[in-house]
PDB file of C-alpha atoms in Angstrom:
ATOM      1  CA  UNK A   1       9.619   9.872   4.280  1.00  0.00           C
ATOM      2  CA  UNK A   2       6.338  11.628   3.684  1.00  0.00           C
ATOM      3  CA  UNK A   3       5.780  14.457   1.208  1.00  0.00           C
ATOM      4  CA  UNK A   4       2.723  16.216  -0.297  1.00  0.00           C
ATOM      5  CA  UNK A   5       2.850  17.352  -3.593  1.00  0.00           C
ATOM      6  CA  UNK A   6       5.407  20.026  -4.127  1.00  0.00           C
ATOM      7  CA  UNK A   7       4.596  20.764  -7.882  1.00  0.00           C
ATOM      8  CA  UNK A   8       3.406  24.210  -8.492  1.00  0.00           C
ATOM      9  CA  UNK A   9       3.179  25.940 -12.513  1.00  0.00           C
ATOM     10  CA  UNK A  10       6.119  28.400 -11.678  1.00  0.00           C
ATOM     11  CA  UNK A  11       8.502  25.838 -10.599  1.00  0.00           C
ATOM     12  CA  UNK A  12       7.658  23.878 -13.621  1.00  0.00           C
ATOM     13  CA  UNK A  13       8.148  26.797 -16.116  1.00  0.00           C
ATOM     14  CA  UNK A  14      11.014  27.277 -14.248  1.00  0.00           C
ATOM     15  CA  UNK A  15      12.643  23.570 -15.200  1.00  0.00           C
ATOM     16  CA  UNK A  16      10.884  23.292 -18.571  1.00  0.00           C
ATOM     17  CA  UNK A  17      12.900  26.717 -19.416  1.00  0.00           C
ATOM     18  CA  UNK A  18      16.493  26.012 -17.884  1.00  0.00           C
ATOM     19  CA  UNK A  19      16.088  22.377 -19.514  1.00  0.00           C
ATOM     20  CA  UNK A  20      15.493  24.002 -22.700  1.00  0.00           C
ATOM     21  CA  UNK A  21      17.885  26.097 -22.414  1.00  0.00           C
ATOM     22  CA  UNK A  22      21.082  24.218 -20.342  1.00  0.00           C
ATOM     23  CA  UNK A  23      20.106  19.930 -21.582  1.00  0.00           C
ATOM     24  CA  UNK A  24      22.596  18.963 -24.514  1.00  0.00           C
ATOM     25  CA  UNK A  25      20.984  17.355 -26.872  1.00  0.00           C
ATOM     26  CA  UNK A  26      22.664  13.994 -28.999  1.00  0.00           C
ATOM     27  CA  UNK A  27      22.057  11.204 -30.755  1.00  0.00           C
ATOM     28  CA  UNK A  28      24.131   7.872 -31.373  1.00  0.00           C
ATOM     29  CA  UNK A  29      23.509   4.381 -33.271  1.00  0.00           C
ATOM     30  CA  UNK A  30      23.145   1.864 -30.400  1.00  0.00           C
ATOM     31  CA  UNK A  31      23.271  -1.095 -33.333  1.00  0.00           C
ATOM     32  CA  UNK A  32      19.420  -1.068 -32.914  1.00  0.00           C
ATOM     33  CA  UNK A  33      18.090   2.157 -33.229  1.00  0.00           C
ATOM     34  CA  UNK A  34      19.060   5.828 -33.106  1.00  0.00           C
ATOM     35  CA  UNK A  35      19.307   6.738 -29.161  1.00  0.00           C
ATOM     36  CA  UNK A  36      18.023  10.160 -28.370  1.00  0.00           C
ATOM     37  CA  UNK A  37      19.621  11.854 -25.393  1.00  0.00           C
ATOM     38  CA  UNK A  38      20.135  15.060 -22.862  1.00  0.00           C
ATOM     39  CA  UNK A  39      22.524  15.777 -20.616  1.00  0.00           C
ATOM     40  CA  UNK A  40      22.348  18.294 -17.807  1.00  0.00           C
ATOM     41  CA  UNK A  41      24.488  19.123 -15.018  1.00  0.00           C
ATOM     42  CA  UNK A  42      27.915  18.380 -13.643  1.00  0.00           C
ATOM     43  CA  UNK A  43      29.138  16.018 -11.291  1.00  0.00           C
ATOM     44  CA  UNK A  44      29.345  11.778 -10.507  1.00  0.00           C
ATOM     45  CA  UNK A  45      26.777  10.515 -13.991  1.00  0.00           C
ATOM     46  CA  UNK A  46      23.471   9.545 -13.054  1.00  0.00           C
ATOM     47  CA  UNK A  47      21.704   7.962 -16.265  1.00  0.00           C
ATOM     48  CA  UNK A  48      17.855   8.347 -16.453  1.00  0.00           C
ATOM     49  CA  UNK A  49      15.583   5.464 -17.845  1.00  0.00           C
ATOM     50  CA  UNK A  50      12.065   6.640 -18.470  1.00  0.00           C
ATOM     51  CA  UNK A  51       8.974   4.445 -18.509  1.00  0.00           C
ATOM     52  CA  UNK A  52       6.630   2.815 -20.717  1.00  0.00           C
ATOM     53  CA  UNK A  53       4.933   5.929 -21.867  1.00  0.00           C
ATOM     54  CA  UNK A  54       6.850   8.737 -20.793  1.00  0.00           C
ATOM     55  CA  UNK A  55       9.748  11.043 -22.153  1.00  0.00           C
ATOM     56  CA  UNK A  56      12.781  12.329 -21.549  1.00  0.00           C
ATOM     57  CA  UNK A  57      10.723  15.912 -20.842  1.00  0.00           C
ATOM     58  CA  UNK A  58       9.166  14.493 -18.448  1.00  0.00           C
ATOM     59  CA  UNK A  59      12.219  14.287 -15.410  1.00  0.00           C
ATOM     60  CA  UNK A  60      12.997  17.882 -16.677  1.00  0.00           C
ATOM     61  CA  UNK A  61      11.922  19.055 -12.806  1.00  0.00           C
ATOM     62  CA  UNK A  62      13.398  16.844 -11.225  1.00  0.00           C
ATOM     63  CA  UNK A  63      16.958  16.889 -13.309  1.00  0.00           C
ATOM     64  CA  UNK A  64      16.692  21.078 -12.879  1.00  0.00           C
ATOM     65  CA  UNK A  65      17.132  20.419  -8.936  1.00  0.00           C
ATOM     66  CA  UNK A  66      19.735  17.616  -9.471  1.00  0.00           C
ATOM     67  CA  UNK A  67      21.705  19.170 -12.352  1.00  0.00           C
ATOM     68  CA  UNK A  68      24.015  21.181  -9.702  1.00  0.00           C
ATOM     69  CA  UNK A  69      25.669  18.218  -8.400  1.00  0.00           C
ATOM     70  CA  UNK A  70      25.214  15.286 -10.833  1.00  0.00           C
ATOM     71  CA  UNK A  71      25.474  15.206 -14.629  1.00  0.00           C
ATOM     72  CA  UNK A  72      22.181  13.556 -15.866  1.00  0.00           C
ATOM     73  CA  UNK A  73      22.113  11.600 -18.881  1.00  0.00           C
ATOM     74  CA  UNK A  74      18.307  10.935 -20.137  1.00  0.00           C
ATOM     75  CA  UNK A  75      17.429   9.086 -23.470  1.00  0.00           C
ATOM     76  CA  UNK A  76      14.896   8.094 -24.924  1.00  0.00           C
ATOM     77  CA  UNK A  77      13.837   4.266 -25.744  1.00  0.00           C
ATOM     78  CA  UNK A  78      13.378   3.091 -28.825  1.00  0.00           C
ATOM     79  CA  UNK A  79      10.258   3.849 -30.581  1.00  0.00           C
ATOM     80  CA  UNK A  80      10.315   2.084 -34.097  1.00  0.00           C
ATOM     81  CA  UNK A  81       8.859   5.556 -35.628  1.00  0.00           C
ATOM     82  CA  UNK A  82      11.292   7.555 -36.407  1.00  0.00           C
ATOM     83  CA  UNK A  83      14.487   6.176 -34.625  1.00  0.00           C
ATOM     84  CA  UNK A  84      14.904   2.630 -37.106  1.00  0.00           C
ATOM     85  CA  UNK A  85      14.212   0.659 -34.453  1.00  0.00           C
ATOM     86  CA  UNK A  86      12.399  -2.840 -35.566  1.00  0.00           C
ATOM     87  CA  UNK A  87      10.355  -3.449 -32.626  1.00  0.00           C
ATOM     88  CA  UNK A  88       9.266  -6.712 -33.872  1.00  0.00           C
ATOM     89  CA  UNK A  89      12.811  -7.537 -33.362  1.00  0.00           C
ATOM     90  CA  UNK A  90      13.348  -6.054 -29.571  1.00  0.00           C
ATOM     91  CA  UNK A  91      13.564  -8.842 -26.638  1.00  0.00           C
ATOM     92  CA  UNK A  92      13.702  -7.342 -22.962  1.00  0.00           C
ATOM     93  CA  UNK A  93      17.489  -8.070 -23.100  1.00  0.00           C
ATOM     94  CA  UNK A  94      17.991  -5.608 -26.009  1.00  0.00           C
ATOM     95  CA  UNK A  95      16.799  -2.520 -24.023  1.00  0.00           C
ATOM     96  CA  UNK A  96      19.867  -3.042 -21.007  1.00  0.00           C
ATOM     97  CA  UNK A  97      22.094  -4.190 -24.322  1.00  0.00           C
ATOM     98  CA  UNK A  98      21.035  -0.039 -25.420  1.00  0.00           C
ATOM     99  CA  UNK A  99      22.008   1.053 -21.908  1.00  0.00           C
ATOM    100  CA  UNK A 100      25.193  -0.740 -22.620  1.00  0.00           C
ATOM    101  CA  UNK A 101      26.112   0.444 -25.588  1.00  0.00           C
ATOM    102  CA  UNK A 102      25.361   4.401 -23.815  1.00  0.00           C
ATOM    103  CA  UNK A 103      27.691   3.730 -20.975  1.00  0.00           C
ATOM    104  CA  UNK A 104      30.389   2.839 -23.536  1.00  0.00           C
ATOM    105  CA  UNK A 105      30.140   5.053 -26.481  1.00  0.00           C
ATOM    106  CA  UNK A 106      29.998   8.227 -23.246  1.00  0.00           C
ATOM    107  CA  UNK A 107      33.227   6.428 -22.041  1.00  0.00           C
ATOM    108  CA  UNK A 108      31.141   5.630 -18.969  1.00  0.00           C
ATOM    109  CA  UNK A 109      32.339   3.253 -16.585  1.00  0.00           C
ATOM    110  CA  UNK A 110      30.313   3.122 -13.782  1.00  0.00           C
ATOM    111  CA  UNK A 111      27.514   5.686 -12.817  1.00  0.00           C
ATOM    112  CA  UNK A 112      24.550   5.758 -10.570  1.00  0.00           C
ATOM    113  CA  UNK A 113      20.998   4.837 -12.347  1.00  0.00           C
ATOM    114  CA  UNK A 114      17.310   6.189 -11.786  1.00  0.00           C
ATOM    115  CA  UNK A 115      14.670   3.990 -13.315  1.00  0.00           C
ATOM    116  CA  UNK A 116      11.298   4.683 -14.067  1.00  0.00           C
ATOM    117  CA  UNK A 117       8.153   1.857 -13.858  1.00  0.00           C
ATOM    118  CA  UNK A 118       9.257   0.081 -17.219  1.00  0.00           C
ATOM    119  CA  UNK A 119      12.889   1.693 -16.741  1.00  0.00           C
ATOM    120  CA  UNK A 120      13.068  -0.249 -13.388  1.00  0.00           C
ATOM    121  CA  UNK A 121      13.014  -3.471 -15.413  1.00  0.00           C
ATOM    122  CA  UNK A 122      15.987  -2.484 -17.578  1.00  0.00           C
ATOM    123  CA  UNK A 123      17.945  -1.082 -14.376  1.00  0.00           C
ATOM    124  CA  UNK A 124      17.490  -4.820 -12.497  1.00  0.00           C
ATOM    125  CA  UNK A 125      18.852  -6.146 -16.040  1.00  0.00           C
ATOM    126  CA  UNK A 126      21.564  -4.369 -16.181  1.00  0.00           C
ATOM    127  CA  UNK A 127      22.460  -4.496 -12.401  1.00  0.00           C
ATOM    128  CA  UNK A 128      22.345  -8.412 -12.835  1.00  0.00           C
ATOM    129  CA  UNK A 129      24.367  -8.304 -16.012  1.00  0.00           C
ATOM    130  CA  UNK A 130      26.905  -6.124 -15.054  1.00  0.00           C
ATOM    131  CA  UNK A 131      27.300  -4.818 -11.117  1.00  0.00           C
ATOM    132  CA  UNK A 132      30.828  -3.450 -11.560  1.00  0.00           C
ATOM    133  CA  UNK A 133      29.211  -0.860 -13.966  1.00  0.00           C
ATOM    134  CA  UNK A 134      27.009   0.550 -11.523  1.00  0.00           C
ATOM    135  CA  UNK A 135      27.594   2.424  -8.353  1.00  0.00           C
ATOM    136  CA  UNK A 136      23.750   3.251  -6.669  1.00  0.00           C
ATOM    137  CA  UNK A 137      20.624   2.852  -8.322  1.00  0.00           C
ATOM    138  CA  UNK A 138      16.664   4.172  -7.725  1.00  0.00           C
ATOM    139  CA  UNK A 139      13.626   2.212  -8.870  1.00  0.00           C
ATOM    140  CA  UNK A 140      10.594   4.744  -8.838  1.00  0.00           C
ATOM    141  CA  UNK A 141       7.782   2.802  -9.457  1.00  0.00           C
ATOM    142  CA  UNK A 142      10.001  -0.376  -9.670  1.00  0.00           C
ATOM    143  CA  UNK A 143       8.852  -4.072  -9.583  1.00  0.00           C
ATOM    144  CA  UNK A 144      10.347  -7.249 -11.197  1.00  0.00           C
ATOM    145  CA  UNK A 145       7.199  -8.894 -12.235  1.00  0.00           C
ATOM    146  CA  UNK A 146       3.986  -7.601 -13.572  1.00  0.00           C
ATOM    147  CA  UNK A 147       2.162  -9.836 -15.965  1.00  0.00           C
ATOM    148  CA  UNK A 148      -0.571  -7.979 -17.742  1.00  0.00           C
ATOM    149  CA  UNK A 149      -4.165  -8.487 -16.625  1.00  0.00           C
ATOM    150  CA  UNK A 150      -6.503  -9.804 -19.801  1.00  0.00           C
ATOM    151  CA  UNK A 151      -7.600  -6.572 -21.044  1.00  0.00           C
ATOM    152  CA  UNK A 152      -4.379  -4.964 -20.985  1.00  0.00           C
ATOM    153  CA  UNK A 153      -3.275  -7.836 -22.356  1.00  0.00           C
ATOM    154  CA  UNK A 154      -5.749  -8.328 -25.124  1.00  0.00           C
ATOM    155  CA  UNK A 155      -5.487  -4.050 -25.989  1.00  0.00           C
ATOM    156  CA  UNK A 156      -1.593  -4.649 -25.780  1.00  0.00           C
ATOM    157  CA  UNK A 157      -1.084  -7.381 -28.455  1.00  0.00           C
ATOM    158  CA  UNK A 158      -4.018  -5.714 -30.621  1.00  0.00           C
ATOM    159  CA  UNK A 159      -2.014  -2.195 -30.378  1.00  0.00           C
ATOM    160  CA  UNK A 160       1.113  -3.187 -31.337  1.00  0.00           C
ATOM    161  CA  UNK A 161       0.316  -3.312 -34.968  1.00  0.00           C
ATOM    162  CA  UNK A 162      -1.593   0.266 -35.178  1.00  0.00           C
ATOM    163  CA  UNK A 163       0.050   3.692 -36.349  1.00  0.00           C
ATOM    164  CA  UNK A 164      -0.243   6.784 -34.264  1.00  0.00           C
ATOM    165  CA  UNK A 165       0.958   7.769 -31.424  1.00  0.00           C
ATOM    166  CA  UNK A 166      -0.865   7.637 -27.536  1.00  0.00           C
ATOM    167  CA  UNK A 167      -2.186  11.072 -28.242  1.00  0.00           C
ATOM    168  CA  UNK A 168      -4.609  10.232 -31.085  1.00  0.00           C
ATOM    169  CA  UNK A 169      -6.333   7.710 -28.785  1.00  0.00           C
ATOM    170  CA  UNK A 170      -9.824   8.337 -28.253  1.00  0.00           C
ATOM    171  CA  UNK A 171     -11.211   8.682 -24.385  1.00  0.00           C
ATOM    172  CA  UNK A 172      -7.436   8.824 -23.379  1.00  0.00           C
ATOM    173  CA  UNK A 173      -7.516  11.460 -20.799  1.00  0.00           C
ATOM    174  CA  UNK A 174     -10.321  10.372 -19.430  1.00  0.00           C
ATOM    175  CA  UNK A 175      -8.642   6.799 -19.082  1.00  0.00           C
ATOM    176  CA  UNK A 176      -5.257   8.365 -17.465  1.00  0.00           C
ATOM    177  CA  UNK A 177      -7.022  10.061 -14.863  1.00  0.00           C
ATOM    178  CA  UNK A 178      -9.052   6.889 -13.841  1.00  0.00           C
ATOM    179  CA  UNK A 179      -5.779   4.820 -13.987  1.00  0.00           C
ATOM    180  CA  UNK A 180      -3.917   7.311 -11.702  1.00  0.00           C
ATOM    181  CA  UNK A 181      -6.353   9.769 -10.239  1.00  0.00           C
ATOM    182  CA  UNK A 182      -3.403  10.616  -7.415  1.00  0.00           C
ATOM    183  CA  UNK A 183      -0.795  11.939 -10.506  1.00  0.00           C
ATOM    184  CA  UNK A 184      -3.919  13.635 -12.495  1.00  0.00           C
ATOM    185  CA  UNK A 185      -5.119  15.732  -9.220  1.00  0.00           C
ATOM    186  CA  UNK A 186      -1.341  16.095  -7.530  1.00  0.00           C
ATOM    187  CA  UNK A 187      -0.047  17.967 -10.914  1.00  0.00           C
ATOM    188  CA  UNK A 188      -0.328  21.493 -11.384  1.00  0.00           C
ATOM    189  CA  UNK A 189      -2.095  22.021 -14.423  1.00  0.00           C
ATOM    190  CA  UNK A 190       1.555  22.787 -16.199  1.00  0.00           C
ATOM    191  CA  UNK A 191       2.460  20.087 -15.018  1.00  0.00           C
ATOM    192  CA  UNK A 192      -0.612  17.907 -16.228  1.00  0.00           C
ATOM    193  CA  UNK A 193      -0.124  19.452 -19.813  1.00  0.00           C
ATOM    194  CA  UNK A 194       3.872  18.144 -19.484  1.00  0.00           C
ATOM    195  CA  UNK A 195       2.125  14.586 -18.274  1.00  0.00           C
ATOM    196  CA  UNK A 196       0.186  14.783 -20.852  1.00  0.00           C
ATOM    197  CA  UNK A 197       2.537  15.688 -23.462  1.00  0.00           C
ATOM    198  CA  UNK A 198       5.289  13.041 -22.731  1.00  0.00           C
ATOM    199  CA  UNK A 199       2.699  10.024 -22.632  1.00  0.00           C
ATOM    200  CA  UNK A 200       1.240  11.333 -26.040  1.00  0.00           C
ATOM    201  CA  UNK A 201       4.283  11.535 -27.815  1.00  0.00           C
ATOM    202  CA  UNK A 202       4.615   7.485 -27.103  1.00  0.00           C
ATOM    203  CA  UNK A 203       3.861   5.693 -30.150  1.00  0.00           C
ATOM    204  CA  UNK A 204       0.934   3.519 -29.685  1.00  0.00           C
ATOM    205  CA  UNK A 205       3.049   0.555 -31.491  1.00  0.00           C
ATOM    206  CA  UNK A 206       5.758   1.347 -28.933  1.00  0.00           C
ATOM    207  CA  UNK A 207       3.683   1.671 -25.672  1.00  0.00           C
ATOM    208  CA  UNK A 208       2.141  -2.394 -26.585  1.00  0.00           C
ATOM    209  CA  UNK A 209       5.001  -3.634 -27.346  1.00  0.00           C
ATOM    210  CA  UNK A 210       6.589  -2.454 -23.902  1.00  0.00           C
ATOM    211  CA  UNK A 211       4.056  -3.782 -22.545  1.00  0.00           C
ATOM    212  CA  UNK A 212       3.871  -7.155 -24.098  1.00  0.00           C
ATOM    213  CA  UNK A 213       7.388  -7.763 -23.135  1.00  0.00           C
ATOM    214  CA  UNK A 214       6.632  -6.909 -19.527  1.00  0.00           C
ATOM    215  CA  UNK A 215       3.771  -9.500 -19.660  1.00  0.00           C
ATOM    216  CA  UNK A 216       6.148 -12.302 -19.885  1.00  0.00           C
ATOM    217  CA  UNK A 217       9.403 -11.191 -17.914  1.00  0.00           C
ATOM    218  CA  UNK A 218       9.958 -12.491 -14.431  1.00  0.00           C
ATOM    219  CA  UNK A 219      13.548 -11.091 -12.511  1.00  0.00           C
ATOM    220  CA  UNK A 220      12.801 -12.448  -9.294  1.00  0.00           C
ATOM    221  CA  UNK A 221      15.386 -14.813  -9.623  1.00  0.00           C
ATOM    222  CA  UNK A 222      18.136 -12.309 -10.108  1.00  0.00           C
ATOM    223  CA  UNK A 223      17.000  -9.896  -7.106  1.00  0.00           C
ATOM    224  CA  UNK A 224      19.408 -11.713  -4.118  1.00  0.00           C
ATOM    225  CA  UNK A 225      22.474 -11.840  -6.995  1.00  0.00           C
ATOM    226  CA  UNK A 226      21.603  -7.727  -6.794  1.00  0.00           C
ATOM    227  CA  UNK A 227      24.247  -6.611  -4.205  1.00  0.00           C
ATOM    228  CA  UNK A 228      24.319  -2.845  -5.481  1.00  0.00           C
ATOM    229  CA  UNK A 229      22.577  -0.522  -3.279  1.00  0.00           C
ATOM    230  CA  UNK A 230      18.730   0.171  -4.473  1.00  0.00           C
ATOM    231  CA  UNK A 231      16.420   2.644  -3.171  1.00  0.00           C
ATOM    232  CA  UNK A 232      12.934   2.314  -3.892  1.00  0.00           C
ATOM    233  CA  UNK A 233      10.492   5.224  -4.618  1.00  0.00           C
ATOM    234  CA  UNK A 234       6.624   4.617  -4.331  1.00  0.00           C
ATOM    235  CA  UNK A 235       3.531   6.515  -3.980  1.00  0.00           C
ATOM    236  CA  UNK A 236       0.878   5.646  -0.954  1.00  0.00           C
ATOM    237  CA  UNK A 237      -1.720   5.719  -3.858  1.00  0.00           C
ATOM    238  CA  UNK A 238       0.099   3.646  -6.785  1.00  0.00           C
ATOM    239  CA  UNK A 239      -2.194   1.819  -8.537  1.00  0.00           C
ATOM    240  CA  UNK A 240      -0.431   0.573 -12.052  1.00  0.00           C
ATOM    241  CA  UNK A 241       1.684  -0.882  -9.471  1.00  0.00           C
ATOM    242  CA  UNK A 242       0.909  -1.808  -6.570  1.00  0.00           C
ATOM    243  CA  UNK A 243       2.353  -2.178  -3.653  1.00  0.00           C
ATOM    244  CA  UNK A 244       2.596  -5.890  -3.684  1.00  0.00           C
ATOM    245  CA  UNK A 245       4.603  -5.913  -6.800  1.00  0.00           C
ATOM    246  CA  UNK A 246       7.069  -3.448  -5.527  1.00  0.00           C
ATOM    247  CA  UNK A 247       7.481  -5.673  -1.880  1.00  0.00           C
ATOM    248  CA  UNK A 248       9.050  -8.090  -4.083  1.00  0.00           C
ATOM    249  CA  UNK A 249      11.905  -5.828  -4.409  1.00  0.00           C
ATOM    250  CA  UNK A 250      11.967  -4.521  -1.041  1.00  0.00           C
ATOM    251  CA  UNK A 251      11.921  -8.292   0.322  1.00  0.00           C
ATOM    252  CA  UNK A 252      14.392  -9.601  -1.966  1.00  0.00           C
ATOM    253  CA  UNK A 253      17.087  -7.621  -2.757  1.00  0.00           C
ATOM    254  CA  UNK A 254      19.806  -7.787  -0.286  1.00  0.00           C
ATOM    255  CA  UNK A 255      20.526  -3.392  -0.171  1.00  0.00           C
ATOM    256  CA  UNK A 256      17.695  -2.143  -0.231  1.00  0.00           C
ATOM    257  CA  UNK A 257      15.399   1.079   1.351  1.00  0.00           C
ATOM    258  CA  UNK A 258      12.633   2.505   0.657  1.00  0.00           C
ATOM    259  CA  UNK A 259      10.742   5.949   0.633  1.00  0.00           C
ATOM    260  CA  UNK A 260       7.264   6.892  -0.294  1.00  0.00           C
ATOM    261  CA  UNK A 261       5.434   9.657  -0.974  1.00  0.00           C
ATOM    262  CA  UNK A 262       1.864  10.533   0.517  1.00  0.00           C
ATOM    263  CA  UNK A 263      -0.723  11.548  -1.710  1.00  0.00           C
ATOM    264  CA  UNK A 264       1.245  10.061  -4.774  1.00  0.00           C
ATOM    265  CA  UNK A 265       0.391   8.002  -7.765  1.00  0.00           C
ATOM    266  CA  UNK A 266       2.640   6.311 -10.113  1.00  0.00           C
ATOM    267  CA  UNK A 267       4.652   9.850 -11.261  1.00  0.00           C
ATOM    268  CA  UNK A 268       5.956  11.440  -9.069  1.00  0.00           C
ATOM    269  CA  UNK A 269       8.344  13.457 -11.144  1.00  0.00           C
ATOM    270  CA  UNK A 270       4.945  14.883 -11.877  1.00  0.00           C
ATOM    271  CA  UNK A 271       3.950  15.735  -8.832  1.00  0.00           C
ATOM    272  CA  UNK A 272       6.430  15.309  -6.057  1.00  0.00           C
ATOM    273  CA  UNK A 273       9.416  16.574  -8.852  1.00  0.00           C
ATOM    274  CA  UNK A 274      11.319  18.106  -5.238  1.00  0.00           C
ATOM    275  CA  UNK A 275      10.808  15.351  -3.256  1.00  0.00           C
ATOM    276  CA  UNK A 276      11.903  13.250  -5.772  1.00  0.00           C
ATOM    277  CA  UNK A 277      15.336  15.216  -6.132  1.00  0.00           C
ATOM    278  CA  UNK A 278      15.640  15.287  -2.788  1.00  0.00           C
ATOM    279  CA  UNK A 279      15.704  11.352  -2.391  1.00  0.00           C
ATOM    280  CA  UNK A 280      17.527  10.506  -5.173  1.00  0.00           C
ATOM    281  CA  UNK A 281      20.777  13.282  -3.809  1.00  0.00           C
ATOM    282  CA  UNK A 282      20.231  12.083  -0.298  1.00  0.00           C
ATOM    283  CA  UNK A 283      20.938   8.510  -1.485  1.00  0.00           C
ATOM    284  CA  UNK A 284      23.943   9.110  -3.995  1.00  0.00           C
ATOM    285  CA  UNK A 285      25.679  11.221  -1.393  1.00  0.00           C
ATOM    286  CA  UNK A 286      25.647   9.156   1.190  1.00  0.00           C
TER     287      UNK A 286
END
């Protein structure tokens, strides 16, 4: 599959609006923190697991063209801020235990999952832990192991002791748009202010401590136990994670395919929010 950016302001004022105005809002007590969540749509569930530093916001345009035929289910992971989560306490495991504890306080039992970067992690958790719970799932920006190079390393362990949230970082557009100069020049500039928006409202605490956890996890043993279907969503211009962390998954789990987007970073429900849609109904309804 190839497909340019399909992002423009209107269509994103569009979703921002109908999400606004059609998402139910809820929250719940996992055990571990105070789950935020929105549901949209009707039809089969399809739960939504953001990334490292993103939102629930942030799949607004791309649940506004799936919320006619599935009903998505979005939350938010824990942030230790304002949700009484004790991060210090979290281990990997704990974040598919949340997803757990959604499925069965929704009376849930078995949907269809879309992970995001860090939310691909928790989806190949929960896949191993449970299959029978699961009927599909999409990895968009997925990989199974990504240690940390030293300075993100080093900035992660340092940051998870500091107050604020992402936003209050110095230099910190300047630093997304070096990271991922395919999602900063592929948005629209709505769209860039909704980027924007949903990585600043990450605690900084939060965002390390994600990260930290990712440093040290290593699924590749659990990918050929996998036998639910997976398809894999990457941009030809990913660099948080590259392609040769995402092969893993295309080389070792047993149902697997794979599209990818041209001109695409890391986000594409940033900048490819259609396209996006469009693979993730293509593969549930088959």
């Amino acid at each position: 599959m190839s497909a340019l950016p399909d992002v423009t302001d209107e269509s994103c004022r569009v979703a921002l609006a109908a999400f606004e105005r059609h998402a139910v809002r809820a929250t719940f007590d996992t055990g571990r923190y105070v789950m935020r969540l929105a549901t949209w749509g009707q039809g089969p569930p399809l739960v939504i697991i953001h990334g490292l530093s993103d939102a629930v916001r942030g799949f607004a345009m791309v649940m506004h063209h799936l919320a006619a035929h599935f009903t998505c289910i979005a939350y938010e992971l824990p942030n230790g801020l304002d949700d009484g989560a004790k991060l210090g306490a979290y281990h990997h495991r704990d974040f598919a235990a949340d997803l757990f504890a959604l499925l069965d306080d929704r009376k849930l039992d078995r949907v269809a999952l879309l992970g995001s970067s860090f939310g691909t992690t928790v989806a190949l958790a929960a896949l191993a832990a449970a299959p029978q719970r699961f009927t599909k799932c999409v990895l968009k920006g997925g990989f199974a192991y990504r240690p940390l190079k030293w300075y993100e390393r080093l900035g992660a362990r340092q940051g998870r002791y500091w107050t604020g949230r992402l936003c209050e970082l110095p230099l910190r557009e300047f630093a997304m748009s070096r990271a991922d100069p395919a999602t900063w020049s592929g948005c629209s500039p709505l769209s860039r202010e909704l980027f924007l928006w949903c990585n600043g409202q990450t605690p900084i605490r939060a965002a390390c401590r994600r990260a930290v956890a990712l440093d040290t996890l290593d699924l590749r043993p659990v990918l050929p136990t996998i036998r639910t279907p997976v398809l894999l969503i990457s941009g030809d211009r990913d660099r948080i994670v590259p392609h040769a962390r995402e092969a893993v998954l295309a080389n070792h789990l047993p149902n697997v395919r794979r599209v990818e987007f041209t001109d695409c970073g890391h986000y594409p429900q940033y900048t490819h929010p259609r396209g996006t849609a469009d693979a993730v109904a293509n593969f549930l309804g088959e």
